[in-house]
Amino acid sequence: MIPVPSGVRVWLATGHTDMRKGWASLALLVQERFAQDPHSGHFFIFRGRRGDLVKIIWHDGQGSCLFMKRLERGRFIWPTPADGAVSISAGQMGYLLEGIDWRNPQKTWRPEAAG
């Protein structure tokens, strides 16, 4: 689990990104697509063309971090390219990284009415 400090925003880059890119190239995309500073402490998430791989860049105040996750089965749920840059909560990022639909997570258990 990635520790998410309070006040940090999570940004998704819509569309697909070349997953051969490293931290420096993704940081340049942050400046171009988001008009944000990649050293701001926010999380920036990029998805590959096939949809089973994401890369996250983050500057934690001490250094630059690059995280990668590939799903063995399934695909990451991603907004449409028309949405532009999308901001999600840290909780939604947790769902996203588990391969769960972060837009509308469903509980698997509901309490029954007392009768």
Short mmCIF file of C-alpha atoms in Angstrom, two decimals:
data_model
loop_
_atom_site.label_atom_id
_atom_site.label_comp_id
_atom_site.label_asym_id
_atom_site.label_seq_id
_atom_site.Cartn_x
_atom_site.Cartn_y
_atom_site.Cartn_z
CA MET A 1 0.00 0.00 0.00
CA ILE A 2 1.25 3.44 -0.92
CA PRO A 3 1.01 5.90 1.99
CA VAL A 4 -1.18 8.83 0.92
CA PRO A 5 -0.60 11.98 2.99
CA SER A 6 -3.65 14.12 3.76
CA GLY A 7 -4.33 16.93 1.33
CA VAL A 8 -2.74 15.09 -1.59
CA ARG A 9 -4.74 14.88 -4.81
CA VAL A 10 -4.74 11.93 -7.18
CA TRP A 11 -4.84 12.70 -10.92
CA LEU A 12 -5.59 10.27 -13.76
CA ALA A 13 -4.24 10.94 -17.24
CA THR A 14 -7.08 9.98 -19.56
CA GLY A 15 -6.36 8.04 -22.70
CA HIS A 16 -3.32 5.81 -22.90
CA THR A 17 0.36 6.49 -22.30
CA ASP A 18 3.48 4.85 -23.67
CA MET A 19 4.54 2.62 -20.76
CA ARG A 20 8.18 2.70 -21.86
CA LYS A 21 8.40 6.17 -20.34
CA GLY A 22 10.23 6.68 -17.07
CA TRP A 23 9.85 9.28 -14.33
CA ALA A 24 11.32 12.20 -16.27
CA SER A 25 9.16 11.63 -19.36
CA LEU A 26 6.01 11.15 -17.27
CA ALA A 27 6.85 14.29 -15.28
CA LEU A 28 6.98 16.20 -18.57
CA LEU A 29 3.51 14.84 -19.43
CA VAL A 30 2.27 16.09 -16.04
CA GLN A 31 3.43 19.57 -16.95
CA GLU A 32 1.89 19.39 -20.43
CA ARG A 33 -1.43 17.56 -19.76
CA PHE A 34 -2.24 18.70 -16.25
CA ALA A 35 -0.41 22.05 -16.16
CA GLN A 36 0.80 20.87 -12.74
CA ASP A 37 4.16 20.65 -11.02
CA PRO A 38 5.29 16.99 -10.80
CA HIS A 39 7.15 17.89 -7.58
CA SER A 40 3.93 19.13 -5.92
CA GLY A 41 3.42 15.97 -3.87
CA HIS A 42 0.31 14.91 -5.79
CA PHE A 43 -0.09 11.44 -7.37
CA PHE A 44 -0.25 11.24 -11.18
CA ILE A 45 -1.44 7.94 -12.67
CA PHE A 46 -0.98 6.82 -16.28
CA ARG A 47 -2.43 3.72 -18.00
CA GLY A 48 -1.00 1.72 -20.90
CA ARG A 49 -2.79 0.91 -24.14
CA ARG A 50 -3.85 -2.63 -23.13
CA GLY A 51 -5.29 -1.37 -19.85
CA ASP A 52 -3.59 -3.89 -17.57
CA LEU A 53 -0.65 -1.66 -16.54
CA VAL A 54 -0.50 1.64 -14.67
CA LYS A 55 2.41 3.82 -13.60
CA ILE A 56 2.21 6.32 -10.76
CA ILE A 57 4.65 9.15 -10.22
CA TRP A 58 4.89 11.01 -6.93
CA HIS A 59 7.40 13.28 -5.28
CA ASP A 60 7.36 12.59 -1.55
CA GLY A 61 9.39 15.63 -0.52
CA GLN A 62 12.65 13.70 -0.39
CA GLY A 63 12.78 12.21 -3.84
CA SER A 64 10.91 11.06 -6.91
CA CYS A 65 8.92 7.81 -6.79
CA LEU A 66 7.76 5.70 -9.71
CA PHE A 67 5.33 2.88 -8.96
CA MET A 68 4.06 0.33 -11.46
CA LYS A 69 1.26 -2.22 -11.19
CA ARG A 70 0.19 -4.83 -13.73
CA LEU A 71 -3.01 -6.82 -13.28
CA GLU A 72 -2.71 -10.53 -14.03
CA ARG A 73 -6.39 -10.64 -15.01
CA GLY A 74 -8.75 -7.85 -15.98
CA ARG A 75 -8.17 -4.22 -16.78
CA PHE A 76 -8.00 -0.96 -14.87
CA ILE A 77 -11.23 1.06 -15.13
CA TRP A 78 -10.34 4.32 -16.83
CA PRO A 79 -12.20 7.54 -17.75
CA THR A 80 -12.77 8.34 -21.41
CA PRO A 81 -10.21 10.54 -23.19
CA ALA A 82 -12.83 13.31 -23.55
CA ASP A 83 -12.80 13.77 -19.77
CA GLY A 84 -9.30 15.31 -19.79
CA ALA A 85 -7.42 15.07 -16.51
CA VAL A 86 -9.57 13.53 -13.77
CA SER A 87 -9.05 13.97 -10.04
CA ILE A 88 -10.08 11.10 -7.73
CA SER A 89 -9.85 10.52 -3.98
CA ALA A 90 -7.22 8.41 -2.25
CA GLY A 91 -9.92 5.83 -1.48
CA GLN A 92 -10.88 5.63 -5.15
CA MET A 93 -7.20 5.16 -6.00
CA GLY A 94 -7.17 2.14 -3.66
CA TYR A 95 -10.12 0.63 -5.54
CA LEU A 96 -8.50 1.43 -8.89
CA LEU A 97 -5.25 -0.31 -7.96
CA GLU A 98 -7.20 -3.42 -6.91
CA GLY A 99 -8.95 -3.57 -10.28
CA ILE A 100 -12.32 -2.55 -8.78
CA ASP A 101 -14.60 -0.06 -10.54
CA TRP A 102 -13.72 3.05 -8.50
CA ARG A 103 -16.63 5.03 -10.00
CA ASN A 104 -19.28 2.90 -8.30
CA PRO A 105 -17.88 0.33 -5.85
CA GLN A 106 -20.43 -2.21 -4.64
CA LYS A 107 -20.62 -3.71 -1.20
CA THR A 108 -20.58 -7.48 -1.21
CA TRP A 109 -22.61 -7.77 1.97
CA ARG A 110 -25.74 -5.96 3.10
CA PRO A 111 -27.30 -6.33 6.54
CA GLU A 112 -30.72 -7.90 6.53
CA ALA A 113 -33.67 -6.10 8.08
CA ALA A 114 -34.44 -7.15 11.66
CA GLY A 115 -37.69 -8.99 11.64
#
